[in-house]
Short mmCIF file of C-alpha atoms in Angstrom, two decimals:
data_model
loop_
_atom_site.label_atom_id
_atom_site.label_comp_id
_atom_site.label_asym_id
_atom_site.label_seq_id
_atom_site.Cartn_x
_atom_site.Cartn_y
_atom_site.Cartn_z
CA MET A 21 6.87 7.76 -13.31
CA LYS A 22 5.28 8.41 -9.92
CA LYS A 23 8.71 7.21 -8.18
CA THR A 24 10.48 9.42 -10.44
CA ILE A 25 8.34 12.55 -9.89
CA LYS A 26 8.72 11.99 -6.01
CA LEU A 27 12.56 12.16 -6.54
CA VAL A 28 12.57 15.17 -8.67
CA THR A 29 10.35 16.68 -6.20
CA CYS A 30 12.69 16.23 -3.39
CA ILE A 31 15.48 17.21 -5.56
CA ILE A 32 13.71 20.56 -6.68
CA CYS A 33 12.70 21.28 -2.92
CA ILE A 34 16.17 21.00 -1.81
CA SER A 35 17.64 23.11 -4.67
CA LEU A 36 15.16 25.73 -3.96
CA LEU A 37 15.29 25.88 -0.31
CA LEU A 38 19.05 26.13 -0.55
CA GLY A 39 18.56 29.17 -2.77
CA GLY A 40 16.70 30.89 -0.07
CA CYS A 41 17.19 31.02 3.77
CA PHE A 42 16.34 27.40 4.98
CA GLY A 43 18.07 24.26 5.49
CA ILE A 44 20.58 25.75 7.51
CA ASP A 45 22.28 24.65 10.88
CA ASN A 46 21.27 26.03 14.12
CA ALA A 47 24.34 27.49 15.49
CA GLN A 48 25.02 31.29 15.31
CA GLN A 49 28.42 31.74 13.63
CA SER A 50 30.37 34.79 14.09
CA SER A 51 32.41 36.90 11.56
CA LYS A 52 35.57 35.43 13.05
CA GLU A 53 34.73 32.03 11.48
CA GLN A 54 35.97 33.18 8.03
CA ASP A 55 36.38 31.32 4.73
CA PRO A 56 38.12 33.29 1.97
CA LEU A 57 36.76 36.05 0.16
CA ASP A 58 38.72 35.39 -3.00
CA ARG A 59 35.99 33.09 -4.46
CA ALA A 60 36.22 31.21 -7.55
CA LYS A 61 34.40 33.29 -10.26
CA ASN A 62 32.95 30.14 -11.94
CA GLN A 63 31.05 29.26 -8.55
CA TYR A 64 30.54 32.77 -6.97
CA GLU A 65 29.34 36.12 -8.19
CA SER A 66 28.79 39.38 -6.37
CA VAL A 67 25.19 39.77 -5.18
CA LEU A 68 25.13 43.37 -7.00
CA THR A 69 25.44 41.43 -10.45
CA TYR A 70 24.20 38.11 -9.94
CA THR A 71 20.79 37.63 -11.81
CA GLY A 72 20.41 33.88 -11.70
CA ASP A 73 22.74 32.96 -14.42
CA GLY A 74 24.45 29.46 -13.73
CA TYR A 75 21.63 28.23 -11.63
CA ASP A 76 21.01 24.72 -12.05
CA LEU A 77 19.24 21.53 -11.07
CA PRO A 78 20.55 17.99 -11.02
CA GLY A 79 20.17 16.22 -14.44
CA GLY A 80 18.42 19.00 -16.16
CA GLU A 81 20.87 19.85 -18.97
CA GLU A 82 19.09 18.04 -22.10
CA ASN A 83 15.60 18.82 -20.72
CA GLU A 84 16.47 22.62 -20.70
CA LYS A 85 17.58 22.53 -24.36
CA ILE A 86 14.19 20.74 -25.26
CA ALA A 87 12.30 23.32 -23.25
CA ILE A 88 14.03 26.48 -24.77
CA LYS A 89 13.16 25.07 -28.32
CA HIS A 90 9.40 24.88 -27.20
CA LYS A 91 9.34 28.02 -25.07
CA ASP A 92 6.24 29.46 -26.23
CA GLU A 93 4.51 25.96 -25.60
CA VAL A 94 5.89 25.67 -22.11
CA ILE A 95 4.84 29.23 -21.23
CA LYS A 96 1.49 28.93 -22.47
CA ALA A 97 0.91 25.42 -20.60
CA THR A 98 2.35 27.01 -17.36
CA LYS A 99 0.02 30.25 -17.73
CA ASP A 100 -2.90 28.14 -18.59
CA TYR A 101 -2.63 25.68 -15.60
CA LEU A 102 -1.94 28.49 -12.93
CA MET A 103 -5.18 30.26 -14.15
CA LYS A 104 -7.14 27.20 -14.19
CA GLU A 105 -6.11 25.99 -10.73
CA TYR A 106 -5.34 29.02 -8.90
CA ASN A 107 -6.89 31.97 -10.87
CA ILE A 108 -3.62 33.76 -11.13
CA ASP A 109 -2.06 35.51 -14.00
CA VAL A 110 1.77 35.45 -14.36
CA ASP A 111 4.74 36.43 -16.16
CA VAL A 112 7.31 33.65 -16.84
CA HIS A 113 10.92 34.85 -16.38
CA ASN A 114 12.95 31.90 -16.51
CA MET A 115 13.31 28.13 -17.23
CA VAL A 116 15.51 25.59 -15.73
CA GLY A 117 15.76 21.97 -16.85
CA ASN A 118 15.44 19.21 -14.11
CA GLN A 119 15.71 15.64 -14.29
CA ASP A 120 12.22 14.95 -15.38
CA GLY A 121 11.51 18.19 -17.07
CA VAL A 122 11.66 21.98 -16.72
CA THR A 123 11.07 24.06 -13.72
CA VAL A 124 9.50 27.43 -14.59
CA PHE A 125 10.01 30.45 -12.47
CA PHE A 126 7.09 33.03 -12.71
CA GLU A 127 6.00 36.11 -11.11
CA THR A 128 2.39 37.03 -10.46
CA THR A 129 1.00 40.04 -12.23
CA GLY A 130 -2.40 40.83 -10.13
CA ARG A 131 -2.71 42.75 -6.79
CA LEU A 132 -1.31 39.70 -4.98
CA HIS A 133 2.55 39.66 -5.62
CA PHE A 134 4.79 36.66 -5.26
CA TYR A 135 7.21 34.50 -7.04
CA SER A 136 6.86 30.88 -7.38
CA THR A 137 7.52 27.85 -9.69
CA ALA A 138 5.73 25.20 -11.70
CA ILE A 139 7.14 22.15 -13.34
CA VAL A 140 6.37 20.97 -16.81
CA PRO A 141 7.17 17.11 -17.32
CA ILE A 142 9.21 15.96 -20.35
CA ASP A 143 8.91 12.28 -21.43
CA SER A 144 12.58 11.00 -21.10
CA THR A 145 12.07 8.45 -23.82
CA THR A 146 10.21 10.36 -26.48
CA LYS A 147 11.50 13.70 -25.53
CA GLU A 148 7.97 15.09 -25.68
CA ILE A 149 6.95 17.89 -23.24
CA LEU A 150 3.80 16.87 -21.41
CA LEU A 151 1.97 20.05 -21.58
CA ASP A 152 -1.32 18.69 -20.10
CA ASP A 153 0.64 17.41 -17.10
CA VAL A 154 2.01 20.59 -15.41
CA TRP A 155 2.26 20.62 -11.64
CA THR A 156 3.53 22.25 -8.65
CA LEU A 157 5.22 21.39 -5.41
CA ASP A 158 2.69 20.45 -2.75
CA GLY A 159 1.57 23.55 -0.95
CA ARG A 160 4.09 25.76 -2.70
CA ILE A 161 1.42 28.01 -4.30
CA GLU A 162 -0.95 27.98 -1.40
CA ASN A 163 1.76 29.21 0.90
CA SER A 164 2.72 31.72 -1.52
CA ILE A 165 -0.70 33.01 -1.84
CA ARG A 166 -1.08 33.27 2.02
CA GLY A 167 2.23 35.12 2.38
CA ALA A 168 1.12 37.68 -0.21
CA LEU A 169 -2.30 38.01 1.41
CA TYR A 170 -0.45 38.50 4.88
CA ASP A 171 1.66 41.38 3.34
CA TYR A 172 -1.50 42.63 1.44
CA ILE A 173 -3.47 43.12 4.65
CA ASN A 174 -0.65 44.47 6.83
CA GLU A 175 0.61 47.04 4.57
CA GLU A 176 1.68 49.60 7.18
CA PRO A 177 3.81 47.01 9.30
CA PHE A 178 5.65 45.88 6.09
CA LYS A 179 6.18 49.44 4.94
CA GLU A 180 7.94 49.84 8.37
CA LEU A 181 9.98 46.74 7.67
CA ASP A 182 11.17 47.97 4.74
CA ARG A 183 11.93 51.47 5.99
CA GLU A 184 14.07 49.78 8.74
CA MET A 185 15.97 47.59 6.31
CA ASP A 186 16.78 50.42 4.05
CA ALA A 187 18.11 52.38 7.07
CA VAL A 188 20.32 49.42 8.19
CA GLY A 189 21.40 49.01 4.43
CA GLN A 190 22.37 52.72 4.19
CA ARG A 191 24.32 52.71 7.47
CA TYR A 192 26.34 49.75 7.24
CA ASP A 193 26.60 49.21 3.41
CA ILE A 194 24.19 46.15 3.29
CA VAL A 195 22.18 45.17 0.22
CA GLY A 196 19.36 42.79 -0.62
CA ARG A 197 19.19 40.56 -3.61
CA SER A 198 18.57 42.09 -7.06
CA LEU A 199 15.21 42.17 -8.56
CA GLU A 200 16.43 40.06 -11.70
CA SER A 201 17.55 37.26 -9.45
CA LEU A 202 14.24 37.25 -7.40
CA GLN A 203 12.40 36.95 -10.98
CA ASN A 204 14.91 34.36 -12.45
CA VAL A 205 15.43 32.15 -9.71
CA GLY A 206 13.37 33.41 -6.52
CA GLY A 207 10.47 30.84 -6.75
CA GLY A 208 9.91 31.28 -2.99
CA GLY A 209 6.70 33.14 -2.37
CA TYR A 210 6.17 36.92 -1.20
CA ASN A 211 9.82 38.27 -1.72
CA THR A 212 11.46 41.71 -1.56
CA PRO A 213 15.33 42.14 -1.86
CA PHE A 214 15.67 41.83 1.96
CA TYR A 215 13.01 39.30 3.16
CA HIS A 216 10.80 36.42 2.35
CA VAL A 217 7.46 35.70 3.99
CA THR A 218 5.49 32.49 4.15
CA SER A 219 2.18 31.63 5.74
CA THR A 220 1.61 27.93 6.14
CA LYS A 221 -1.40 25.91 5.80
CA ASP A 222 -1.58 25.71 9.84
CA ASP A 223 -2.07 29.41 10.11
CA MET A 224 -5.59 29.52 11.30
CA ALA A 225 -5.79 33.10 11.53
CA MET A 226 -5.03 33.50 7.84
CA LYS A 227 -7.36 30.81 6.90
CA PRO A 228 -10.77 32.74 6.42
CA VAL A 229 -8.60 35.07 4.46
CA TYR A 230 -7.17 32.68 2.23
CA ASP A 231 -10.68 30.89 1.77
CA LEU A 232 -12.46 34.33 1.04
CA TYR A 233 -9.76 35.13 -1.65
CA PHE A 234 -9.73 31.66 -3.20
CA HIS A 235 -13.36 31.82 -3.76
CA ASN A 236 -13.85 35.48 -4.78
CA PRO A 237 -10.57 36.87 -5.91
CA ASP A 238 -12.10 40.23 -6.43
CA SER A 239 -12.91 40.79 -2.67
CA THR A 240 -12.13 44.14 -1.57
CA LYS A 241 -9.10 44.74 0.83
CA GLU A 242 -11.29 45.62 3.57
CA ALA A 243 -13.25 42.69 3.39
CA LEU A 244 -10.06 40.42 3.43
CA MET A 245 -8.68 42.30 6.29
CA ALA A 246 -12.04 41.76 8.28
CA ALA A 247 -11.77 38.13 7.65
CA TYR A 248 -8.73 37.79 9.45
CA ASP A 249 -8.97 35.97 12.62
CA SER A 250 -6.46 37.70 15.13
CA THR A 251 -7.70 35.41 18.00
CA LYS A 252 -6.22 32.19 16.23
CA PHE A 253 -2.76 33.95 15.45
CA ASP A 254 0.19 31.88 16.13
CA ALA A 255 3.51 33.13 15.14
CA THR A 256 4.97 29.67 14.39
CA TYR A 257 3.11 29.44 11.29
CA VAL A 258 4.25 33.12 9.84
CA LEU A 259 7.84 32.94 8.60
CA ILE A 260 9.57 36.10 7.97
CA ASN A 261 13.31 35.46 6.94
CA ILE A 262 15.40 38.65 6.57
CA GLU A 263 18.70 38.11 4.46
CA GLY A 264 21.30 40.82 3.98
CA PHE A 265 24.59 41.05 1.95
CA MET A 266 27.66 43.20 2.44
CA LYS A 267 27.91 45.57 -0.33
CA ASN A 268 31.72 45.60 -0.63
CA GLU A 269 32.91 42.00 -2.07
CA THR A 270 35.95 42.33 0.04
CA THR A 271 34.14 42.80 3.44
CA GLU A 272 33.36 39.95 5.90
CA PRO A 273 29.62 40.05 7.28
CA ASP A 274 29.52 42.75 10.01
CA GLN A 275 28.69 41.69 13.50
CA GLU A 276 27.63 45.26 14.62
CA ALA A 277 25.42 45.50 11.58
CA PHE A 278 23.86 42.05 12.37
CA ASP A 279 23.45 43.19 15.94
CA LYS A 280 21.57 46.34 14.79
CA MET A 281 19.02 43.93 12.61
CA GLU A 282 18.36 41.72 15.68
CA GLU A 283 17.66 44.91 17.82
CA MET A 284 15.53 46.41 15.20
CA VAL A 285 13.41 43.09 15.19
CA LYS A 286 13.03 42.65 18.77
CA GLU A 287 12.31 46.23 19.83
CA ASN A 288 10.29 47.68 16.90
CA ASN A 289 6.40 46.63 17.82
CA LYS A 290 5.38 48.28 14.48
CA LEU A 291 6.76 45.39 12.52
CA PRO A 292 4.61 42.60 11.18
CA LEU A 293 4.01 39.85 13.62
CA GLY A 294 5.58 36.47 12.98
CA THR A 295 8.82 34.21 13.46
CA TYR A 296 11.75 35.92 12.30
CA LYS A 297 15.24 34.40 11.08
CA LEU A 298 17.97 36.68 10.38
CA PHE A 299 20.93 36.20 8.14
CA LEU A 300 23.88 38.41 6.82
CA HIS A 301 26.36 37.22 4.13
CA ASP A 302 29.42 38.37 2.43
CA GLY A 303 28.89 39.94 -0.94
CA TYR A 304 28.76 36.85 -2.98
CA VAL A 305 26.16 34.42 -4.19
CA GLN A 306 26.78 30.69 -4.91
CA LYS A 307 25.77 30.87 -8.53
CA ASN A 308 24.28 27.27 -8.98
CA LYS A 309 22.08 27.52 -6.12
CA GLY A 310 21.37 31.18 -5.78
CA SER A 311 22.32 30.97 -2.15
CA GLY A 312 24.31 33.55 -0.05
CA LEU A 313 24.68 31.03 2.90
CA LYS A 314 28.35 30.28 3.63
CA MET A 315 30.88 29.46 6.54
CA ASN A 316 31.34 33.06 7.34
CA SER A 317 27.55 33.88 7.34
CA ILE A 318 26.16 35.25 10.43
CA LYS A 319 22.89 33.80 11.54
CA TYR A 320 20.67 34.08 14.73
CA SER A 321 20.88 30.76 16.76
CA THR A 322 17.09 30.63 17.50
CA PRO A 323 14.14 32.43 15.64
CA ILE A 324 12.78 35.84 16.94
CA ILE A 325 9.11 35.43 18.05
CA LYS A 326 7.05 38.59 17.66
CA ASP A 327 3.45 37.66 18.82
CA ASN A 328 2.14 41.00 20.22
#
C-alpha cells in the first residue's frame, strides 16, 4: 500500500501542478509561435465557461463512482481530518477519483482563505472507503496556510495587485479563471482569478507568523503582522504566479498586454514582495487538466524578483 500511495502522490502532484502555473519550460515563447485556435471541443473549453467539468486523474473512474455513492461520508471524513490536523473548517466543492481513492477539492471558510485538496483512500479489493486514513500531499496545506497568511498581513499590497490586474484586463480584454473552476479544481493554495500565492517552508520571515497562527488561530491581525520577521525575507520562498487569458476565444495571446503585465510588476513598488512568474494564454482551458498552458502561451523566461 505504501508503494501505491507514493505512486498516486506523484500522479496527483503532476496533475495538480499542470493545472496551475508550474511544470513549464524556461523558454519565453512569443505569440508568433502559434498553434490552432479551432480547438477540439471535447478537449478544450473557453475559460469563460470552464468550471472544472472534465477534469480527471489517471485510473480514478471507478473510485469516483464509489465516492459519489458515499458523498456525505467522504465529506465528513475530510472535514473532520482538516479540523483535527489543521484547525480549519472547509466547504467541499468537488471529488475526483484517483488510482487509489478520491481527491477532495475544498475551500476554507475562516478568515484565512485558500483552496486545497485532501485524499480519501479506497481499498481496491473490498471497495471500502477508508474514512480513518484521510491524508494530504506533503506540505500542501502548510504552504497554503502560509500563502494565505502572507496575503492576510499584506492586505494593501495585494489590493494594489488586484487593481493593476483589473486595469490590464479591462484595457486588453484579458480575464482570469472563473470562481467555479477555482472551487472545483483549484486546489493550489491562496488563489484569485488572476494569481496564485505560495509561501514555502523555507520562508523564515513567515515562520513566526505561521507558528503563532498554528498555535493560536485566534491571534489578532496586528499580532500576526508584528510576528513577521522582515530581516529574514528571501523572495525565493514567496512565489506569486500571475496568469491571464484572452477573453476572445479567437484571439492569440497579446504580446503588448504581456509586456504591460511585465512592466507593471517590475515598476510598481507598491506590489507584494516575492518571486513573480507571468503567463498569458489564449481563451481556452484544457479540460482534463484545468490548464491554460499551450504552445502559443506567452511566458517570461526568468522570474521577476521583487525584494525591496
